[in-house]
Amino acid sequence: MNWPTPGDLRGLVLGVESSCDETAAAVVRDGRIVLSNVIATQHDLHAEYRGVVPEIASRAHAERIGAVIDMALNTAHVRAEDLRAVAVSAHPGLIGSLLVGVSAAKAVAWTLGLPVIGVDHVRAHLYAGFLERPAGPAAPIPLDNRLFPALGLVVSGGHSSIYRLNSPLSIELLGSTRDDAVGEAYDKAAAVLGLPYPGGPEIDRFAALGDERRFDLPIARLEHGSLDFSFSGLKTALLYTVHGVPSERGRGGTPALTLDQQTLHDLCAGFQRAAVEAIMLRLDRALAQHPDCRTLLIGGGVSANSRLRSRCQEFAMAKALRPALPELQFCLDNAAMIAGLGSWVLAERRWQGDDLQRSASAQSPD
Ligand code: KG4
Ligand code: ZN
């Protein structure tokens, strides 16, 4: 593919995200510099159902999206007239939720006479490691073609997948989950353990206090060479460990556990070890199959996990890969990653000779 010059990516892009239970808007400059990143989470609305209720999610997005976009523009200290485009998370996601963001993005773009760009939410997660803040903590990774090909891992409530990337826009799926996504497994494990929703952050916190070897929970292994994931066995093993197994025809059986504080911490540590090491096995195998990869990109809510982050750092160091781990605020669903990747889609349209002056009403997100 063509590689964009800094000039191709120059300018301000407004990003809009509403694919699941986060209503978000952000302004990103030059494809990377995040001037604002506003996220209105709905976790409190869905907590009692222990999962996202689509009707509640879309109604909450509709109520909040206007204020969230206004706040993103105000905190970025930019004028709407200075924007170059509006990028919106267009797929995959909950259809009613996506529609709210897409409609809002189109309305803003139409009012300002700007192009509207549909962005793939999962691909955008892989771009999150390239985002910077104006006064960011670390020296930014120069985003050029020497970083590619790259190995990409998306781990969230809806996805567990490994990719090979030849650029931020050129992506090949290598493997994905055959059952639960890893974030979903964390959330279900939290339910078994009586922890609040979403469960990932709670299990991560308690895991640090526990003994990961007390409960030998299984690290899923699939057939030789497969890069797919499976987390349902781990979830079931945790369930049986906690609730016990009745004896059958005079054989075995295990009693239910008493969930005292230390046992809870040990279970969290055992679960976290099994979940993260299963991911690391796949990454190791993927690199063996794609030894020309130079960079490790991770994204999605579970990329905020402390063990996964440190294991990815170690893995990258051992394999001479460059790690691009997103800042925590860019791991969960956010609109900065949408605006950032949107700048690339805009540049690509220009190379393809697309007329960017077409009004938003004439364009639909891909
Ligand atoms: O990417 P995201 O915000 O939304 C989806 O697209 O799904 O990811 C949310 C998921 C939830 O399942 C949540 O439990 C998980 O990310 N999560 C974590 C951590 N923080 C969030 N899982 C493990 N450890 C964490 N620290
Ligand atoms: Zn996501």
CSV table of C-alpha atoms and ligand atoms in Angstrom, one decimal:
chain,number,residue,atom,x,y,z
A,1,MET,CA,0.0,0.0,0.0
A,2,ASN,CA,1.0,3.7,-0.2
A,3,TRP,CA,2.5,5.0,3.0
A,4,PRO,CA,1.1,8.4,4.1
A,5,THR,CA,3.3,11.3,4.5
A,6,PRO,CA,2.8,13.4,7.6
A,7,GLY,CA,0.9,15.8,5.4
A,8,ASP,CA,-1.6,13.2,4.4
A,9,LEU,CA,-2.5,12.7,8.1
A,10,ARG,CA,-2.5,16.4,9.0
A,11,GLY,CA,-5.5,18.1,10.5
A,12,LEU,CA,-8.2,17.6,13.2
A,13,VAL,CA,-10.5,14.7,13.1
A,14,LEU,CA,-13.5,14.3,15.5
A,15,GLY,CA,-14.1,10.6,16.5
A,16,VAL,CA,-17.4,9.2,17.7
A,17,GLU,CA,-17.8,5.7,19.4
A,18,SER,CA,-21.0,4.1,20.6
A,19,SER,CA,-20.7,0.4,19.6
A,20,CYS,CA,-21.3,-1.1,23.0
A,21,ASP,CA,-21.7,0.5,26.4
A,22,GLU,CA,-19.4,3.5,26.2
A,23,THR,CA,-20.6,6.8,24.6
A,24,ALA,CA,-17.4,8.5,23.5
A,25,ALA,CA,-16.1,11.4,21.4
A,26,ALA,CA,-12.5,12.6,20.9
A,27,VAL,CA,-10.5,15.1,18.8
A,28,VAL,CA,-7.2,13.8,17.4
A,29,ARG,CA,-4.6,16.0,15.6
A,30,ASP,CA,-2.5,14.6,12.8
A,31,GLY,CA,-3.7,11.1,13.2
A,32,ARG,CA,-2.0,10.6,16.6
A,33,ILE,CA,-2.2,13.5,19.1
A,34,VAL,CA,-5.2,13.2,21.3
A,35,LEU,CA,-6.5,16.7,22.2
A,36,SER,CA,-9.6,15.4,24.0
A,37,ASN,CA,-10.9,11.9,24.9
A,38,VAL,CA,-14.4,12.0,26.5
A,39,ILE,CA,-15.9,8.7,27.7
A,40,ALA,CA,-19.3,8.4,29.3
A,41,THR,CA,-19.5,4.8,30.6
A,42,GLN,CA,-22.8,3.0,31.1
A,43,HIS,CA,-21.4,0.3,33.5
A,44,ASP,CA,-23.8,1.4,36.3
A,45,LEU,CA,-26.8,1.0,34.0
A,46,HIS,CA,-25.9,-2.6,33.1
A,47,ALA,CA,-24.3,-3.8,36.4
A,48,GLU,CA,-27.6,-5.4,37.8
A,49,TYR,CA,-28.0,-7.5,34.6
A,50,ARG,CA,-24.3,-8.5,34.6
A,51,GLY,CA,-24.0,-7.7,30.9
A,52,VAL,CA,-24.9,-5.1,28.4
A,53,VAL,CA,-28.6,-4.8,27.7
A,54,PRO,CA,-28.9,-3.6,24.0
A,55,GLU,CA,-32.1,-1.5,24.5
A,56,ILE,CA,-30.8,0.2,27.6
A,57,ALA,CA,-27.4,0.9,25.8
A,58,SER,CA,-28.9,2.5,22.7
A,59,ARG,CA,-31.3,4.7,24.8
A,60,ALA,CA,-28.4,5.9,27.0
A,61,HIS,CA,-26.2,6.6,23.9
A,62,ALA,CA,-29.1,8.7,22.4
A,63,GLU,CA,-29.4,10.7,25.7
A,64,ARG,CA,-25.7,11.4,26.0
A,65,ILE,CA,-24.1,11.6,22.6
A,66,GLY,CA,-24.8,15.3,21.9
A,67,ALA,CA,-23.3,16.4,25.2
A,68,VAL,CA,-20.3,14.1,24.8
A,69,ILE,CA,-19.5,15.5,21.4
A,70,ASP,CA,-19.8,19.1,22.7
A,71,MET,CA,-17.5,18.3,25.6
A,72,ALA,CA,-14.9,16.7,23.3
A,73,LEU,CA,-14.8,19.8,21.1
A,74,ASN,CA,-14.7,22.2,24.1
A,75,THR,CA,-12.0,20.4,26.0
A,76,ALA,CA,-9.8,20.1,22.9
A,77,HIS,CA,-10.2,23.9,22.5
A,78,VAL,CA,-10.9,23.6,18.8
A,79,ARG,CA,-13.6,25.1,16.7
A,80,ALA,CA,-15.9,22.7,14.9
A,81,GLU,CA,-15.2,24.7,11.7
A,82,ASP,CA,-11.5,23.6,12.0
A,83,LEU,CA,-12.3,19.9,11.7
A,84,ARG,CA,-11.2,18.0,8.6
A,85,ALA,CA,-13.6,15.0,9.0
A,86,VAL,CA,-15.8,13.1,11.4
A,87,ALA,CA,-14.9,9.4,12.0
A,88,VAL,CA,-17.3,7.0,13.5
A,89,SER,CA,-17.2,3.4,14.8
A,90,ALA,CA,-19.4,1.8,12.1
A,91,HIS,CA,-19.0,-2.0,12.8
A,92,PRO,CA,-18.9,-4.4,14.6
A,93,GLY,CA,-21.2,-3.7,17.6
A,94,LEU,CA,-24.7,-3.6,18.8
A,95,ILE,CA,-26.7,-2.4,15.9
A,96,GLY,CA,-29.0,0.0,17.8
A,97,SER,CA,-26.0,1.5,19.6
A,98,LEU,CA,-24.0,1.9,16.4
A,99,LEU,CA,-26.9,3.7,14.8
A,100,VAL,CA,-26.9,6.4,17.4
A,101,GLY,CA,-23.2,7.2,16.9
A,102,VAL,CA,-23.4,7.0,13.1
A,103,SER,CA,-26.5,9.3,13.0
A,104,ALA,CA,-24.8,11.8,15.3
A,105,ALA,CA,-21.6,11.7,13.3
A,106,LYS,CA,-23.5,12.2,10.0
A,107,ALA,CA,-25.5,15.1,11.5
A,108,VAL,CA,-22.3,16.9,12.7
A,109,ALA,CA,-20.5,16.2,9.3
A,110,TRP,CA,-23.5,17.3,7.3
A,111,THR,CA,-23.9,20.6,9.3
A,112,LEU,CA,-20.2,21.4,8.7
A,113,GLY,CA,-19.9,20.0,5.2
A,114,LEU,CA,-17.3,17.5,6.2
A,115,PRO,CA,-16.7,13.9,5.1
A,116,VAL,CA,-17.9,11.2,7.4
A,117,ILE,CA,-15.7,8.1,7.7
A,118,GLY,CA,-16.8,4.7,8.9
A,119,VAL,CA,-14.1,3.0,11.0
A,120,ASP,CA,-13.8,-0.7,12.0
A,121,HIS,CA,-14.0,-0.8,15.8
A,122,VAL,CA,-11.7,-3.9,16.1
A,123,ARG,CA,-9.0,-2.5,13.8
A,124,ALA,CA,-9.2,0.8,15.7
A,125,HIS,CA,-8.3,-1.1,19.0
A,126,LEU,CA,-5.0,-2.1,17.2
A,127,TYR,CA,-4.3,1.5,16.5
A,128,ALA,CA,-4.6,2.6,20.2
A,129,GLY,CA,-0.9,2.0,20.9
A,130,PHE,CA,0.0,4.7,18.5
A,131,LEU,CA,-2.0,7.4,20.2
A,132,GLU,CA,-0.2,10.2,22.1
A,133,ARG,CA,-1.2,12.9,24.4
A,134,PRO,CA,0.1,16.5,23.7
A,135,ALA,CA,2.4,16.2,26.8
A,136,GLY,CA,2.6,12.4,26.9
A,137,PRO,CA,4.8,10.5,29.4
A,138,ALA,CA,6.9,8.6,26.9
A,139,ALA,CA,8.7,9.3,23.6
A,140,PRO,CA,6.3,8.3,20.9
A,141,ILE,CA,7.0,5.4,18.6
A,142,PRO,CA,7.6,6.8,15.1
A,143,LEU,CA,4.7,5.4,13.0
A,144,ASP,CA,6.4,4.3,9.8
A,145,ASN,CA,6.7,1.3,7.7
A,146,ARG,CA,9.7,-0.1,9.6
A,147,LEU,CA,7.2,-1.1,12.3
A,148,PHE,CA,5.5,-3.5,10.0
A,149,PRO,CA,4.6,-6.3,9.5
A,150,ALA,CA,3.2,-6.4,13.1
A,151,LEU,CA,1.5,-8.9,15.2
A,152,GLY,CA,-1.8,-7.7,16.7
A,153,LEU,CA,-3.9,-8.9,19.6
A,154,VAL,CA,-7.4,-7.7,20.3
A,155,VAL,CA,-8.8,-8.8,23.7
A,156,SER,CA,-12.0,-7.4,24.9
A,157,GLY,CA,-15.5,-8.3,26.1
A,158,GLY,CA,-16.5,-9.2,22.5
A,159,HIS,CA,-13.2,-10.3,20.9
A,160,SER,CA,-10.1,-12.4,21.3
A,161,SER,CA,-8.3,-12.4,18.0
A,162,ILE,CA,-4.7,-12.4,16.6
A,163,TYR,CA,-3.8,-10.5,13.4
A,164,ARG,CA,-1.0,-9.9,11.1
A,165,LEU,CA,-0.8,-6.2,10.0
A,166,ASN,CA,1.1,-4.9,7.1
A,167,SER,CA,0.0,-1.4,7.9
A,168,PRO,CA,-2.7,0.1,10.2
A,169,LEU,CA,-5.2,-0.5,7.4
A,170,SER,CA,-3.9,-3.8,6.0
A,171,ILE,CA,-4.9,-6.5,8.4
A,172,GLU,CA,-5.2,-10.3,8.2
A,173,LEU,CA,-7.0,-12.4,10.8
A,174,LEU,CA,-4.9,-15.3,12.0
A,175,GLY,CA,-7.1,-16.7,14.8
A,176,SER,CA,-10.0,-15.9,17.1
A,177,THR,CA,-12.0,-17.4,19.9
A,178,ARG,CA,-14.2,-20.5,19.3
A,179,ASP,CA,-16.4,-19.7,22.2
A,180,ASP,CA,-16.2,-16.9,24.8
A,181,ALA,CA,-14.1,-13.8,24.4
A,182,VAL,CA,-11.5,-13.4,27.1
A,183,GLY,CA,-13.2,-10.3,28.6
A,184,GLU,CA,-16.5,-12.2,28.6
A,185,ALA,CA,-14.8,-15.1,30.5
A,186,TYR,CA,-13.5,-12.6,33.1
A,187,ASP,CA,-17.0,-11.1,33.5
A,188,LYS,CA,-18.6,-14.6,33.9
A,189,ALA,CA,-15.8,-15.7,36.3
A,190,ALA,CA,-16.5,-12.6,38.4
A,191,ALA,CA,-20.2,-13.5,38.5
A,192,VAL,CA,-19.2,-17.0,39.8
A,193,LEU,CA,-17.0,-15.4,42.4
A,194,GLY,CA,-19.7,-12.9,43.5
A,195,LEU,CA,-17.7,-9.9,42.2
A,196,PRO,CA,-19.3,-6.9,40.5
A,197,TYR,CA,-19.6,-6.3,36.8
A,198,PRO,CA,-17.5,-5.7,34.8
A,199,GLY,CA,-15.3,-8.4,36.4
A,200,GLY,CA,-12.0,-7.9,34.6
A,201,PRO,CA,-10.6,-5.0,36.7
A,202,GLU,CA,-11.8,-6.7,40.0
A,203,ILE,CA,-10.2,-10.1,39.2
A,204,ASP,CA,-7.0,-8.3,38.1
A,205,ARG,CA,-6.8,-6.4,41.4
A,206,PHE,CA,-7.5,-9.5,43.6
A,207,ALA,CA,-5.1,-11.7,41.5
A,208,ALA,CA,-2.2,-9.6,42.7
A,209,LEU,CA,-3.0,-10.6,46.3
A,210,GLY,CA,-3.4,-14.4,45.7
A,211,ASP,CA,-1.4,-17.6,45.2
A,212,GLU,CA,-1.7,-18.5,41.5
A,213,ARG,CA,-0.7,-22.1,42.1
A,214,ARG,CA,-3.2,-23.1,44.8
A,215,PHE,CA,-5.9,-23.9,42.2
A,216,ASP,CA,-4.6,-25.6,39.0
A,217,LEU,CA,-7.0,-24.1,36.5
A,218,PRO,CA,-6.5,-25.3,32.9
A,219,ILE,CA,-4.6,-23.3,30.2
A,220,ALA,CA,-6.5,-24.0,27.0
A,221,ARG,CA,-4.5,-25.8,24.3
A,222,LEU,CA,-5.9,-26.3,20.9
A,223,GLU,CA,-4.7,-28.6,18.1
A,224,HIS,CA,-1.2,-28.2,16.8
A,225,GLY,CA,-0.6,-25.0,14.9
A,226,SER,CA,-4.0,-23.4,15.7
A,227,LEU,CA,-4.1,-19.7,16.6
A,228,ASP,CA,-7.7,-19.9,17.9
A,229,PHE,CA,-8.7,-19.3,21.5
A,230,SER,CA,-11.1,-21.1,23.8
A,231,PHE,CA,-12.1,-19.9,27.2
A,232,SER,CA,-15.2,-21.9,28.0
A,233,GLY,CA,-13.2,-24.7,29.6
A,234,LEU,CA,-11.5,-22.4,32.0
A,235,LYS,CA,-14.8,-20.8,32.9
A,236,THR,CA,-16.4,-24.3,33.6
A,237,ALA,CA,-13.3,-25.4,35.6
A,238,LEU,CA,-13.7,-22.3,37.8
A,239,LEU,CA,-17.4,-23.0,38.3
A,240,TYR,CA,-16.8,-26.6,39.3
A,241,THR,CA,-13.9,-25.6,41.6
A,242,VAL,CA,-16.2,-23.1,43.4
A,243,HIS,CA,-19.5,-25.0,43.5
A,244,GLY,CA,-18.0,-28.5,43.8
A,245,VAL,CA,-18.8,-31.6,41.8
A,246,PRO,CA,-21.3,-34.2,43.2
A,247,SER,CA,-19.9,-37.8,43.6
A,248,GLU,CA,-21.0,-40.2,41.0
A,249,ARG,CA,-21.5,-44.0,41.4
A,250,GLY,CA,-19.4,-43.9,44.5
A,251,ARG,CA,-16.6,-42.1,42.7
A,252,GLY,CA,-14.8,-38.8,43.6
A,253,GLY,CA,-16.7,-35.6,43.8
A,254,THR,CA,-15.4,-32.4,45.4
A,255,PRO,CA,-17.2,-30.2,47.9
A,256,ALA,CA,-18.1,-26.6,47.3
A,257,LEU,CA,-15.5,-24.1,48.5
A,258,THR,CA,-16.0,-21.6,51.3
A,259,LEU,CA,-15.1,-18.3,49.6
A,260,ASP,CA,-13.1,-16.6,52.3
A,261,GLN,CA,-11.0,-13.6,51.3
A,262,GLN,CA,-7.7,-15.6,50.7
A,263,THR,CA,-9.5,-18.3,48.7
A,264,LEU,CA,-11.1,-15.6,46.6
A,265,HIS,CA,-7.7,-14.0,45.9
A,266,ASP,CA,-6.2,-17.4,45.1
A,267,LEU,CA,-9.0,-18.2,42.7
A,268,CYS,CA,-8.6,-14.8,40.9
A,269,ALA,CA,-4.8,-15.4,40.7
A,270,GLY,CA,-5.3,-18.9,39.3
A,271,PHE,CA,-7.9,-17.7,36.8
A,272,GLN,CA,-5.7,-14.8,35.6
A,273,ARG,CA,-2.7,-17.0,35.2
A,274,ALA,CA,-4.6,-19.5,33.0
A,275,ALA,CA,-6.4,-16.8,30.9
A,276,VAL,CA,-3.2,-14.8,30.3
A,277,GLU,CA,-0.9,-17.7,29.7
A,278,ALA,CA,-3.4,-19.1,27.1
A,279,ILE,CA,-3.1,-15.8,25.3
A,280,MET,CA,0.7,-15.8,25.5
A,281,LEU,CA,0.9,-19.4,24.1
A,282,ARG,CA,-1.0,-18.1,21.0
A,283,LEU,CA,1.2,-15.1,20.6
A,284,ASP,CA,4.3,-17.3,20.8
A,285,ARG,CA,2.9,-19.6,18.2
A,286,ALA,CA,1.8,-16.8,15.9
A,287,LEU,CA,5.3,-15.3,16.0
A,288,ALA,CA,6.8,-18.7,15.2
A,289,GLN,CA,4.5,-18.8,12.1
A,290,HIS,CA,5.2,-15.1,11.2
A,291,PRO,CA,8.8,-14.6,12.2
A,292,ASP,CA,9.1,-11.4,10.1
A,293,CYS,CA,6.8,-9.4,12.4
A,294,ARG,CA,8.6,-6.5,14.1
A,295,THR,CA,6.1,-5.0,16.4
A,296,LEU,CA,3.5,-6.2,19.0
A,297,LEU,CA,0.2,-4.3,19.0
A,298,ILE,CA,-2.4,-4.9,21.6
A,299,GLY,CA,-5.8,-3.4,22.3
A,300,GLY,CA,-9.2,-3.9,23.8
A,301,GLY,CA,-10.4,-3.7,27.4
A,302,VAL,CA,-8.4,-6.7,28.6
A,303,SER,CA,-5.2,-5.1,27.3
A,304,ALA,CA,-5.5,-3.0,30.5
A,305,ASN,CA,-4.8,-6.2,32.5
A,306,SER,CA,-1.6,-5.9,34.6
A,307,ARG,CA,-0.4,-9.5,34.0
A,308,LEU,CA,-1.1,-9.4,30.3
A,309,ARG,CA,0.8,-6.1,29.9
A,310,SER,CA,3.9,-7.2,31.8
A,311,ARG,CA,3.9,-10.6,30.0
A,312,CYS,CA,3.6,-8.8,26.6
A,313,GLN,CA,6.5,-6.5,27.6
A,314,GLU,CA,8.6,-9.6,28.5
A,315,PHE,CA,7.6,-11.4,25.4
A,316,ALA,CA,8.4,-8.5,23.2
A,317,MET,CA,11.8,-8.0,24.9
A,318,ALA,CA,12.7,-11.7,24.5
A,319,LYS,CA,11.7,-11.8,20.9
A,320,ALA,CA,13.1,-8.5,19.8
A,321,LEU,CA,9.7,-7.1,19.0
A,322,ARG,CA,8.8,-3.5,19.6
A,323,PRO,CA,5.8,-3.3,22.0
A,324,ALA,CA,3.1,-0.7,21.3
A,325,LEU,CA,0.9,-1.0,24.4
A,326,PRO,CA,-1.8,1.6,24.6
A,327,GLU,CA,-2.1,3.9,27.6
A,328,LEU,CA,-4.8,2.6,30.0
A,329,GLN,CA,-7.3,5.3,28.9
A,330,PHE,CA,-7.0,4.0,25.3
A,331,CYS,CA,-7.4,0.3,26.1
A,332,LEU,CA,-11.2,0.4,26.8
A,333,ASP,CA,-13.6,1.6,24.1
A,334,ASN,CA,-12.8,5.1,23.2
A,335,ALA,CA,-13.2,7.5,20.3
A,336,ALA,CA,-9.6,8.6,20.1
A,337,MET,CA,-8.7,5.3,18.4
A,338,ILE,CA,-11.6,5.9,16.0
A,339,ALA,CA,-10.4,9.4,15.1
A,340,GLY,CA,-6.8,8.2,14.8
A,341,LEU,CA,-7.5,5.4,12.4
A,342,GLY,CA,-10.1,7.6,10.7
A,343,SER,CA,-7.2,9.9,9.6
A,344,TRP,CA,-5.6,6.9,7.8
A,345,VAL,CA,-8.9,6.0,6.1
A,346,LEU,CA,-9.2,9.6,5.0
A,347,ALA,CA,-5.6,9.5,3.6
A,348,GLU,CA,-6.3,6.2,1.8
A,349,ARG,CA,-9.5,7.7,0.2
A,350,ARG,CA,-7.4,10.5,-1.2
A,351,TRP,CA,-4.8,8.1,-2.7
A,352,GLN,CA,-7.7,6.3,-4.3
A,353,GLY,CA,-8.9,9.6,-5.8
A,354,ASP,CA,-12.0,9.8,-3.8
A,355,ASP,CA,-13.5,13.3,-3.8
A,356,LEU,CA,-13.4,14.5,-0.2
A,357,GLN,CA,-15.5,17.5,-0.9
A,358,ARG,CA,-18.6,15.3,-1.3
A,359,SER,CA,-21.0,16.3,1.3
A,360,ALA,CA,-21.7,13.9,4.2
A,361,SER,CA,-25.2,13.3,3.0
A,362,ALA,CA,-23.9,11.7,-0.1
A,363,GLN,CA,-21.5,9.3,1.8
A,364,SER,CA,-22.2,6.4,4.1
A,365,PRO,CA,-19.7,4.9,6.5
A,366,ASP,CA,-18.3,1.7,5.0
B,1,KG4,O1,-12.9,-3.1,24.8
B,1,KG4,P1,-13.9,-3.0,25.9
B,1,KG4,O2,-14.1,-1.7,26.6
B,1,KG4,O3,-15.3,-3.3,25.3
B,1,KG4,C1,-15.6,-4.3,24.4
B,1,KG4,O4,-15.5,-4.0,23.1
B,1,KG4,O5,-15.9,-5.4,24.8
B,1,KG4,O6,-13.6,-4.2,26.9
B,1,KG4,C2,-14.4,-4.5,28.0
B,1,KG4,C3,-13.9,-5.8,28.7
B,1,KG4,C4,-14.8,-6.3,29.9
B,1,KG4,O7,-15.0,-7.7,29.7
B,1,KG4,C5,-13.9,-6.1,31.1
B,1,KG4,O8,-14.1,-7.0,32.1
B,1,KG4,C6,-12.5,-6.2,30.5
B,1,KG4,O9,-12.6,-5.6,29.2
B,1,KG4,N1,-11.4,-5.6,31.3
B,1,KG4,C7,-10.4,-6.3,31.9
B,1,KG4,C8,-9.6,-5.4,32.6
B,1,KG4,N2,-10.2,-4.1,32.4
B,1,KG4,C9,-11.3,-4.3,31.6
B,1,KG4,N3,-10.1,-7.6,31.9
B,1,KG4,C10,-9.1,-8.0,32.6
B,1,KG4,N4,-8.3,-7.2,33.3
B,1,KG4,C11,-8.5,-5.9,33.3
B,1,KG4,N5,-7.7,-5.0,34.0
B,2,ZN,ZN,-14.0,-2.6,22.0
